[in-house]
């Protein structure tokens, strides 16, 4: 028996050795080919990673720093750029000197990358520079050749900013002596105000960036490829790099075939008789691409060592396989013994004496099958949760990849449909009052009913979202709008039946693949944001609402100021008109939904601050939290009703309080002020007219109107002045005298303090709106 076992062992050992030899020899060939190429690819990836780090360093250390300098100048409090945009820029030389000193200090603080900072006023052609001082008719001087490029490009640009190519600028641009020292500079120019285009800007802020700063980063991070690394702009012009002279010489125009539209990548190409591995990376702030070319021979030379190492490893593997095959043959029965022992340990079962190992293994598989059946039942009970996760996975597959085939089958998408659409049902407001258990029950019945809707050759999937809204995905073979209309007409009655009130839904456009579902889901989410502002629209599908999301238009500040002024004047009809005008603008304008919510919140804060200033307490609620009340409002129509109802209650209560606190006397003072705006309106003079002490009259204004006596007089004078300016038939001096100011200069200062602009600027803004 032992001899027979040894014979079988020998045969088994030889069979193992044969298998090992065949496998190892086959792997020798595969590894020799694969790993050599893989190592080359690793070298290429490493080269790409170094270039990516270089591009990121240039982006953060130079480009973003320059943009931050612009933001600090345009938004900071140290530089009054609004003054620079006014005509006083040319006459008030002391402030111009202060501004130039500020520019010098900013440029000096970033002297490692910045050469100089310039402010150009295109209307009067005035340039104020940290290096060149103030130049009038700057674009017509001989030295304009060194900065005229960014001036002309910005004045005709529809964009708010530009980056120029590197060009040589002498140290002294006014010198007529040729040669001399200088430096290659790249200019970043941006409009002011921030959101205006270059053609519409009041000012242009330009920052000269040293090309040497960029070159220093490249040389420091990729010294071996420094001389073959350069930067191109999207038009194919070399922006920066030591190789730009070579790139523009005859015979090297082939470099332009290296231009790619992708953000980053790597490819092989020939230039002349030399093969190169070219890597490129995009600089996000400018759209420029940095290219680095490495001779292909470098990769092949480094891979030879790897090939030799692979061959040596394969040879050792053969030797090791021969030894191990004997060990494996000897231990052939060992796994079965271990498996039997493991089954006994886990099950605690003691077999009958006659039972062998195979019987034990068979019994263990029967028990395992029973447990699998139990697990399937558990999974069936958990299928709603699994389905919900599958829907969420599908809606966000742009970040995590498409769902697995099993998940799609669970959703009932057993085959690929040709078209998909998405509806979003606004159920959150209706479900909010319900308890958690009732909410879940209503949601499950509604989802089941929606998925039971019948549309020919279509599949309807409905599911609850984390925000308690319901998403409905329509899978169809034909992209007909009538299908969406039919589905919407069936969904709304079902939602009304289960939720107990009218609701709204948004309707996306059609998508062609599953991978496009996240995009149309986002589109439906965006449309549903406007349900608040369009409560009468049960189906939101107007694509013009999507354009509002990208709009940069702003609601005129005069609307908020008008609401604030009329609130202080306590004229309910005018307050109602101001609120109606604001609501109408939000419903019919092109303003983004989030921006409109911000304006509504600002209106609530203005109203709340005013109530605090006059120490008003709601008779029924005391100090009420207006902002939390606003958050519970479900539509802009309800917002308007809620706000006007609150204002009406406030005015009624205040009116009653005023009748008890000398309202007639206060009204007499207000009428006297209105009739004598050009005269003496000191507190003492007016108090004597209404037969009150100056101190008591001042306290009445503060307590009843929420503002001081002086602020009230100023506001009425400014309101009268604004009316006279709009008529455009009086000079500033005449208007100042009419409203009680001895000098036009002091009147202009007070007007600017109240409205943020001079009378002249206000008149021009009125003309532009007309």
mmCIF file of C-alpha atoms in Angstrom, residues 315-641:
data_model
loop_
_atom_site.group_PDB
_atom_site.id
_atom_site.type_symbol
_atom_site.label_atom_id
_atom_site.label_comp_id
_atom_site.label_asym_id
_atom_site.label_seq_id
_atom_site.Cartn_x
_atom_site.Cartn_y
_atom_site.Cartn_z
ATOM 1 C CA UNK A 315 14.189 31.899 -14.029
ATOM 2 C CA UNK A 316 14.061 31.860 -10.242
ATOM 3 C CA UNK A 317 10.325 31.146 -10.443
ATOM 4 C CA UNK A 318 11.017 27.986 -12.447
ATOM 5 C CA UNK A 319 13.446 26.726 -9.814
ATOM 6 C CA UNK A 320 11.078 27.572 -7.012
ATOM 7 C CA UNK A 321 8.153 25.917 -8.854
ATOM 8 C CA UNK A 322 10.057 22.631 -9.201
ATOM 9 C CA UNK A 323 10.709 22.558 -5.456
ATOM 10 C CA UNK A 324 7.196 23.624 -4.510
ATOM 11 C CA UNK A 325 5.522 21.037 -6.791
ATOM 12 C CA UNK A 326 6.898 18.240 -4.605
ATOM 13 C CA UNK A 327 5.556 19.940 -1.485
ATOM 14 C CA UNK A 328 2.116 20.494 -3.081
ATOM 15 C CA UNK A 329 1.851 16.833 -4.107
ATOM 16 C CA UNK A 330 2.665 15.668 -0.590
ATOM 17 C CA UNK A 331 0.083 18.003 0.909
ATOM 18 C CA UNK A 332 -2.696 17.084 -1.558
ATOM 19 C CA UNK A 333 -4.923 15.630 1.151
ATOM 20 C CA UNK A 334 -4.246 18.366 3.647
ATOM 21 C CA UNK A 335 -6.984 20.807 2.387
ATOM 22 C CA UNK A 336 -9.713 18.167 2.673
ATOM 23 C CA UNK A 337 -8.684 17.400 6.238
ATOM 24 C CA UNK A 338 -8.651 21.059 7.149
ATOM 25 C CA UNK A 339 -12.092 21.576 5.539
ATOM 26 C CA UNK A 340 -13.601 18.705 7.524
ATOM 27 C CA UNK A 341 -12.076 20.032 10.755
ATOM 28 C CA UNK A 342 -13.419 23.519 10.044
ATOM 29 C CA UNK A 343 -16.933 22.184 9.425
ATOM 30 C CA UNK A 344 -16.868 20.305 12.739
ATOM 31 C CA UNK A 345 -15.670 23.387 14.614
ATOM 32 C CA UNK A 346 -18.323 25.705 13.108
ATOM 33 C CA UNK A 347 -21.297 23.331 13.257
ATOM 34 C CA UNK A 348 -20.478 21.503 16.507
ATOM 35 C CA UNK A 349 -21.818 18.379 14.848
ATOM 36 C CA UNK A 350 -20.354 14.943 15.666
ATOM 37 C CA UNK A 351 -20.762 12.524 12.727
ATOM 38 C CA UNK A 352 -21.648 8.844 13.076
ATOM 39 C CA UNK A 353 -18.691 6.495 13.204
ATOM 40 C CA UNK A 354 -19.537 5.134 9.763
ATOM 41 C CA UNK A 355 -19.723 8.625 8.200
ATOM 42 C CA UNK A 356 -16.756 9.640 6.135
ATOM 43 C CA UNK A 357 -15.427 13.079 5.224
ATOM 44 C CA UNK A 358 -17.460 13.327 2.036
ATOM 45 C CA UNK A 359 -20.729 12.652 3.917
ATOM 46 C CA UNK A 360 -19.835 15.411 6.379
ATOM 47 C CA UNK A 361 -19.104 17.869 3.557
ATOM 48 C CA UNK A 362 -22.403 16.950 1.801
ATOM 49 C CA UNK A 363 -24.396 17.524 5.015
ATOM 50 C CA UNK A 364 -22.665 20.901 5.521
ATOM 51 C CA UNK A 365 -23.688 22.038 2.006
ATOM 52 C CA UNK A 366 -27.331 21.082 2.702
ATOM 53 C CA UNK A 367 -27.313 23.272 5.823
ATOM 54 C CA UNK A 368 -25.620 26.082 3.905
ATOM 55 C CA UNK A 369 -28.391 25.919 1.286
ATOM 56 C CA UNK A 370 -31.004 26.337 4.029
ATOM 57 C CA UNK A 371 -29.222 29.427 5.346
ATOM 58 C CA UNK A 372 -29.005 30.906 1.832
ATOM 59 C CA UNK A 373 -32.773 30.460 1.448
ATOM 60 C CA UNK A 374 -33.305 32.300 4.727
ATOM 61 C CA UNK A 375 -30.997 35.077 3.522
ATOM 62 C CA UNK A 376 -32.992 35.414 0.281
ATOM 63 C CA UNK A 377 -36.168 35.892 2.303
ATOM 64 C CA UNK A 378 -34.441 38.604 4.340
ATOM 65 C CA UNK A 379 -33.280 40.343 1.155
ATOM 66 C CA UNK A 380 -36.818 40.196 -0.219
ATOM 67 C CA UNK A 381 -38.097 41.971 2.874
ATOM 68 C CA UNK A 382 -35.373 44.617 2.456
ATOM 69 C CA UNK A 383 -36.071 45.142 -1.256
ATOM 70 C CA UNK A 384 -37.747 48.604 -0.805
ATOM 71 C CA UNK A 385 -34.605 49.954 0.850
ATOM 72 C CA UNK A 386 -32.405 48.297 -1.785
ATOM 73 C CA UNK A 387 -34.598 49.766 -4.543
ATOM 74 C CA UNK A 388 -34.334 53.230 -2.996
ATOM 75 C CA UNK A 389 -30.538 52.985 -2.839
ATOM 76 C CA UNK A 390 -30.483 51.809 -6.464
ATOM 77 C CA UNK A 391 -32.539 54.842 -7.570
ATOM 78 C CA UNK A 392 -30.257 57.209 -5.639
ATOM 79 C CA UNK A 393 -27.248 55.461 -7.196
ATOM 80 C CA UNK A 394 -28.782 55.995 -10.655
ATOM 81 C CA UNK A 395 -29.517 59.686 -9.986
ATOM 82 C CA UNK A 396 -25.936 60.291 -8.847
ATOM 83 C CA UNK A 397 -24.185 57.885 -11.214
ATOM 84 C CA UNK A 398 -22.105 60.740 -12.639
ATOM 85 C CA UNK A 399 -19.950 60.558 -9.485
ATOM 86 C CA UNK A 400 -20.108 56.858 -8.648
ATOM 87 C CA UNK A 401 -20.622 55.107 -11.992
ATOM 88 C CA UNK A 402 -23.719 53.384 -13.368
ATOM 89 C CA UNK A 403 -25.597 50.912 -11.120
ATOM 90 C CA UNK A 404 -24.819 47.210 -11.442
ATOM 91 C CA UNK A 405 -26.892 45.033 -13.730
ATOM 92 C CA UNK A 406 -28.614 43.465 -10.693
ATOM 93 C CA UNK A 407 -29.689 46.907 -9.442
ATOM 94 C CA UNK A 408 -31.100 47.829 -12.871
ATOM 95 C CA UNK A 409 -33.101 44.599 -12.971
ATOM 96 C CA UNK A 410 -34.444 45.381 -9.494
ATOM 97 C CA UNK A 411 -35.650 48.740 -10.868
ATOM 98 C CA UNK A 412 -37.374 46.945 -13.721
ATOM 99 C CA UNK A 413 -34.896 48.141 -16.328
ATOM 100 C CA UNK A 414 -34.083 44.734 -17.730
ATOM 101 C CA UNK A 415 -33.156 46.201 -21.094
ATOM 102 C CA UNK A 416 -31.679 49.442 -22.407
ATOM 103 C CA UNK A 417 -34.362 51.984 -23.295
ATOM 104 C CA UNK A 418 -33.604 54.617 -25.896
ATOM 105 C CA UNK A 419 -34.910 57.643 -24.003
ATOM 106 C CA UNK A 420 -35.307 58.741 -20.379
ATOM 107 C CA UNK A 421 -37.031 61.660 -18.657
ATOM 108 C CA UNK A 422 -37.314 62.801 -15.043
ATOM 109 C CA UNK A 423 -40.196 64.376 -13.082
ATOM 110 C CA UNK A 424 -39.787 65.802 -9.592
ATOM 111 C CA UNK A 425 -42.882 66.018 -7.372
ATOM 112 C CA UNK A 426 -42.909 68.675 -4.642
ATOM 113 C CA UNK A 427 -44.347 66.616 -1.775
ATOM 114 C CA UNK A 428 -42.184 67.914 1.058
ATOM 115 C CA UNK A 429 -44.575 70.700 2.146
ATOM 116 C CA UNK A 430 -47.577 68.376 2.224
ATOM 117 C CA UNK A 431 -45.775 65.686 4.250
ATOM 118 C CA UNK A 432 -44.226 68.045 6.807
ATOM 119 C CA UNK A 433 -47.216 68.083 9.232
ATOM 120 C CA UNK A 434 -47.442 64.261 9.313
ATOM 121 C CA UNK A 435 -45.839 62.019 11.897
ATOM 122 C CA UNK A 436 -42.963 59.790 10.845
ATOM 123 C CA UNK A 437 -45.119 56.638 10.632
ATOM 124 C CA UNK A 438 -47.979 58.301 8.737
ATOM 125 C CA UNK A 439 -45.517 59.996 6.408
ATOM 126 C CA UNK A 440 -43.897 56.665 5.523
ATOM 127 C CA UNK A 441 -47.262 54.982 4.924
ATOM 128 C CA UNK A 442 -48.521 57.789 2.666
ATOM 129 C CA UNK A 443 -45.242 57.839 0.765
ATOM 130 C CA UNK A 444 -45.264 54.061 0.132
ATOM 131 C CA UNK A 445 -48.880 54.077 -1.111
ATOM 132 C CA UNK A 446 -48.241 57.054 -3.383
ATOM 133 C CA UNK A 447 -45.071 55.517 -4.846
ATOM 134 C CA UNK A 448 -46.879 52.214 -5.462
ATOM 135 C CA UNK A 449 -49.744 54.040 -7.171
ATOM 136 C CA UNK A 450 -47.376 56.080 -9.353
ATOM 137 C CA UNK A 451 -45.486 52.981 -10.500
ATOM 138 C CA UNK A 452 -48.832 51.401 -11.405
ATOM 139 C CA UNK A 453 -49.567 54.158 -13.930
ATOM 140 C CA UNK A 454 -49.884 52.713 -17.415
ATOM 141 C CA UNK A 455 -48.141 54.205 -20.429
ATOM 142 C CA UNK A 456 -47.645 52.076 -23.570
ATOM 143 C CA UNK A 457 -44.121 50.701 -24.120
ATOM 144 C CA UNK A 458 -42.829 52.625 -21.088
ATOM 145 C CA UNK A 459 -41.463 51.908 -17.616
ATOM 146 C CA UNK A 460 -42.275 54.259 -14.692
ATOM 147 C CA UNK A 461 -40.005 54.282 -11.616
ATOM 148 C CA UNK A 462 -40.989 56.329 -8.543
ATOM 149 C CA UNK A 463 -39.008 56.735 -5.338
ATOM 150 C CA UNK A 464 -38.730 58.933 -2.248
ATOM 151 C CA UNK A 465 -35.741 61.277 -2.048
ATOM 152 C CA UNK A 466 -33.869 62.288 1.135
ATOM 153 C CA UNK A 467 -35.537 65.738 1.004
ATOM 154 C CA UNK A 468 -39.003 64.046 1.058
ATOM 155 C CA UNK A 469 -39.769 64.972 -2.565
ATOM 156 C CA UNK A 470 -40.619 62.185 -5.021
ATOM 157 C CA UNK A 471 -38.698 61.513 -8.233
ATOM 158 C CA UNK A 472 -40.423 59.820 -11.191
ATOM 159 C CA UNK A 473 -38.192 58.378 -13.934
ATOM 160 C CA UNK A 474 -39.818 57.604 -17.292
ATOM 161 C CA UNK A 475 -38.089 55.022 -19.530
ATOM 162 C CA UNK A 476 -39.388 54.956 -23.103
ATOM 163 C CA UNK A 477 -38.424 53.943 -26.616
ATOM 164 C CA UNK A 478 -39.788 57.162 -28.124
ATOM 165 C CA UNK A 479 -38.997 60.677 -26.877
ATOM 166 C CA UNK A 480 -42.422 62.278 -27.349
ATOM 167 C CA UNK A 481 -43.452 65.287 -25.275
ATOM 168 C CA UNK A 482 -46.994 63.924 -25.259
ATOM 169 C CA UNK A 483 -45.756 61.052 -23.061
ATOM 170 C CA UNK A 484 -44.493 63.528 -20.479
ATOM 171 C CA UNK A 485 -47.779 65.420 -20.639
ATOM 172 C CA UNK A 486 -49.747 62.211 -20.139
ATOM 173 C CA UNK A 487 -47.549 61.194 -17.229
ATOM 174 C CA UNK A 488 -47.865 64.652 -15.615
ATOM 175 C CA UNK A 489 -51.651 64.586 -16.033
ATOM 176 C CA UNK A 490 -51.767 61.213 -14.230
ATOM 177 C CA UNK A 491 -49.220 62.061 -11.494
ATOM 178 C CA UNK A 492 -50.852 65.305 -10.278
ATOM 179 C CA UNK A 493 -54.299 63.790 -9.467
ATOM 180 C CA UNK A 494 -52.646 60.886 -7.653
ATOM 181 C CA UNK A 495 -50.510 63.281 -5.608
ATOM 182 C CA UNK A 496 -53.573 65.417 -4.851
ATOM 183 C CA UNK A 497 -55.488 62.357 -3.669
ATOM 184 C CA UNK A 498 -52.763 61.061 -1.342
ATOM 185 C CA UNK A 499 -51.293 64.352 -0.118
ATOM 186 C CA UNK A 500 -54.606 66.168 0.294
ATOM 187 C CA UNK A 501 -53.613 69.413 -1.469
ATOM 188 C CA UNK A 502 -52.496 70.774 -4.819
ATOM 189 C CA UNK A 503 -48.828 70.317 -5.504
ATOM 190 C CA UNK A 504 -46.339 71.075 -8.278
ATOM 191 C CA UNK A 505 -43.935 69.049 -10.322
ATOM 192 C CA UNK A 506 -41.014 69.850 -12.609
ATOM 193 C CA UNK A 507 -40.463 68.189 -15.962
ATOM 194 C CA UNK A 508 -37.002 67.615 -17.447
ATOM 195 C CA UNK A 509 -36.027 67.225 -21.084
ATOM 196 C CA UNK A 510 -35.256 63.831 -22.653
ATOM 197 C CA UNK A 511 -31.954 61.961 -22.223
ATOM 198 C CA UNK A 512 -30.627 59.264 -24.526
ATOM 199 C CA UNK A 513 -28.614 57.102 -22.109
ATOM 200 C CA UNK A 514 -28.688 56.027 -18.474
ATOM 201 C CA UNK A 515 -25.512 57.981 -17.828
ATOM 202 C CA UNK A 516 -27.404 61.208 -18.719
ATOM 203 C CA UNK A 517 -30.049 60.709 -15.992
ATOM 204 C CA UNK A 518 -28.061 62.704 -13.353
ATOM 205 C CA UNK A 519 -28.049 65.680 -15.746
ATOM 206 C CA UNK A 520 -31.823 65.664 -16.335
ATOM 207 C CA UNK A 521 -32.399 65.058 -12.607
ATOM 208 C CA UNK A 522 -30.363 68.189 -11.870
ATOM 209 C CA UNK A 523 -32.419 70.007 -14.514
ATOM 210 C CA UNK A 524 -35.671 68.938 -12.801
ATOM 211 C CA UNK A 525 -34.265 70.036 -9.414
ATOM 212 C CA UNK A 526 -33.413 73.454 -10.861
ATOM 213 C CA UNK A 527 -36.888 73.890 -12.356
ATOM 214 C CA UNK A 528 -38.541 72.900 -9.065
ATOM 215 C CA UNK A 529 -36.682 75.723 -7.300
ATOM 216 C CA UNK A 530 -38.989 78.142 -9.172
ATOM 217 C CA UNK A 531 -42.161 76.501 -7.804
ATOM 218 C CA UNK A 532 -41.917 78.994 -4.939
ATOM 219 C CA UNK A 533 -42.117 81.940 -7.362
ATOM 220 C CA UNK A 534 -44.673 80.419 -9.747
ATOM 221 C CA UNK A 535 -47.316 78.889 -7.433
ATOM 222 C CA UNK A 536 -49.950 78.925 -10.173
ATOM 223 C CA UNK A 537 -47.885 76.657 -12.461
ATOM 224 C CA UNK A 538 -48.631 73.009 -11.630
ATOM 225 C CA UNK A 539 -46.071 71.734 -14.193
ATOM 226 C CA UNK A 540 -42.716 73.524 -14.421
ATOM 227 C CA UNK A 541 -41.143 72.809 -17.805
ATOM 228 C CA UNK A 542 -40.215 76.213 -19.266
ATOM 229 C CA UNK A 543 -36.530 75.973 -20.256
ATOM 230 C CA UNK A 544 -36.186 79.748 -19.868
ATOM 231 C CA UNK A 545 -36.184 79.158 -16.110
ATOM 232 C CA UNK A 546 -32.861 77.305 -16.538
ATOM 233 C CA UNK A 547 -31.388 80.415 -18.178
ATOM 234 C CA UNK A 548 -32.264 82.392 -15.039
ATOM 235 C CA UNK A 549 -29.775 80.268 -13.059
ATOM 236 C CA UNK A 550 -26.874 81.698 -15.093
ATOM 237 C CA UNK A 551 -28.164 85.281 -15.048
ATOM 238 C CA UNK A 552 -26.033 87.930 -13.341
ATOM 239 C CA UNK A 553 -28.811 90.523 -13.255
ATOM 240 C CA UNK A 554 -29.577 92.103 -9.892
ATOM 241 C CA UNK A 555 -32.786 93.568 -8.541
ATOM 242 C CA UNK A 556 -32.322 97.378 -8.302
ATOM 243 C CA UNK A 557 -31.400 98.413 -4.779
ATOM 244 C CA UNK A 558 -33.937 101.220 -5.130
ATOM 245 C CA UNK A 559 -36.700 98.635 -4.587
ATOM 246 C CA UNK A 560 -35.368 97.726 -1.136
ATOM 247 C CA UNK A 561 -34.694 101.394 -0.355
ATOM 248 C CA UNK A 562 -38.223 102.255 -1.444
ATOM 249 C CA UNK A 563 -39.662 99.579 0.857
ATOM 250 C CA UNK A 564 -37.497 100.846 3.716
ATOM 251 C CA UNK A 565 -38.450 104.511 3.097
ATOM 252 C CA UNK A 566 -42.164 103.784 2.833
ATOM 253 C CA UNK A 567 -42.001 101.599 5.951
ATOM 254 C CA UNK A 568 -40.424 104.437 7.893
ATOM 255 C CA UNK A 569 -43.063 106.816 6.487
ATOM 256 C CA UNK A 570 -45.746 104.249 7.493
ATOM 257 C CA UNK A 571 -47.769 104.637 4.289
ATOM 258 C CA UNK A 572 -49.498 101.271 3.887
ATOM 259 C CA UNK A 573 -50.615 101.831 0.293
ATOM 260 C CA UNK A 574 -47.097 102.745 -0.790
ATOM 261 C CA UNK A 575 -45.616 99.814 1.196
ATOM 262 C CA UNK A 576 -48.070 97.502 -0.540
ATOM 263 C CA UNK A 577 -47.068 98.928 -3.933
ATOM 264 C CA UNK A 578 -43.362 98.506 -3.141
ATOM 265 C CA UNK A 579 -43.850 94.854 -2.104
ATOM 266 C CA UNK A 580 -45.997 94.200 -5.182
ATOM 267 C CA UNK A 581 -43.308 95.702 -7.431
ATOM 268 C CA UNK A 582 -40.616 93.501 -5.840
ATOM 269 C CA UNK A 583 -42.727 90.331 -6.093
ATOM 270 C CA UNK A 584 -43.644 91.100 -9.709
ATOM 271 C CA UNK A 585 -39.967 91.586 -10.568
ATOM 272 C CA UNK A 586 -39.066 88.203 -9.077
ATOM 273 C CA UNK A 587 -41.883 86.383 -10.882
ATOM 274 C CA UNK A 588 -41.324 87.946 -14.291
ATOM 275 C CA UNK A 589 -37.622 88.901 -14.217
ATOM 276 C CA UNK A 590 -34.548 86.862 -15.081
ATOM 277 C CA UNK A 591 -33.183 86.606 -11.534
ATOM 278 C CA UNK A 592 -31.904 83.269 -10.130
ATOM 279 C CA UNK A 593 -34.115 81.593 -7.505
ATOM 280 C CA UNK A 594 -31.429 81.590 -4.786
ATOM 281 C CA UNK A 595 -30.776 85.301 -5.376
ATOM 282 C CA UNK A 596 -34.513 86.055 -5.090
ATOM 283 C CA UNK A 597 -34.649 84.182 -1.757
ATOM 284 C CA UNK A 598 -31.710 86.285 -0.597
ATOM 285 C CA UNK A 599 -33.602 89.497 -1.497
ATOM 286 C CA UNK A 600 -36.744 88.266 0.298
ATOM 287 C CA UNK A 601 -34.685 87.432 3.393
ATOM 288 C CA UNK A 602 -33.079 90.895 3.209
ATOM 289 C CA UNK A 603 -36.561 92.452 3.064
ATOM 290 C CA UNK A 604 -37.566 90.494 6.184
ATOM 291 C CA UNK A 605 -34.406 91.625 8.005
ATOM 292 C CA UNK A 606 -35.100 95.284 7.053
ATOM 293 C CA UNK A 607 -38.631 94.937 8.433
ATOM 294 C CA UNK A 608 -37.432 93.156 11.587
ATOM 295 C CA UNK A 609 -34.699 95.742 12.276
ATOM 296 C CA UNK A 610 -37.231 98.531 11.899
ATOM 297 C CA UNK A 611 -39.619 96.911 14.378
ATOM 298 C CA UNK A 612 -36.755 96.593 16.861
ATOM 299 C CA UNK A 613 -35.784 100.251 16.349
ATOM 300 C CA UNK A 614 -39.280 101.448 17.301
ATOM 301 C CA UNK A 615 -39.523 98.910 20.191
ATOM 302 C CA UNK A 616 -42.584 97.270 18.687
ATOM 303 C CA UNK A 617 -44.058 94.112 20.233
ATOM 304 C CA UNK A 618 -46.761 92.059 18.567
ATOM 305 C CA UNK A 619 -49.849 92.305 20.821
ATOM 306 C CA UNK A 620 -50.424 88.541 20.624
ATOM 307 C CA UNK A 621 -46.876 87.160 20.301
ATOM 308 C CA UNK A 622 -44.534 89.718 21.802
ATOM 309 C CA UNK A 623 -41.132 89.688 20.088
ATOM 310 C CA UNK A 624 -41.885 87.307 17.179
ATOM 311 C CA UNK A 625 -39.176 85.628 15.110
ATOM 312 C CA UNK A 626 -39.991 86.994 11.655
ATOM 313 C CA UNK A 627 -37.241 85.072 9.898
ATOM 314 C CA UNK A 628 -38.507 81.675 11.099
ATOM 315 C CA UNK A 629 -42.012 82.698 10.056
ATOM 316 C CA UNK A 630 -40.652 83.568 6.603
ATOM 317 C CA UNK A 631 -38.977 80.138 6.298
ATOM 318 C CA UNK A 632 -42.372 78.453 6.768
ATOM 319 C CA UNK A 633 -43.966 80.412 3.901
ATOM 320 C CA UNK A 634 -44.516 78.061 0.928
ATOM 321 C CA UNK A 635 -44.790 80.514 -1.997
ATOM 322 C CA UNK A 636 -44.050 84.084 -2.945
ATOM 323 C CA UNK A 637 -47.782 84.788 -3.031
ATOM 324 C CA UNK A 638 -48.098 83.599 0.566
ATOM 325 C CA UNK A 639 -44.983 85.642 1.399
ATOM 326 C CA UNK A 640 -46.634 88.784 0.046
ATOM 327 C CA UNK A 641 -49.833 88.128 1.999
#
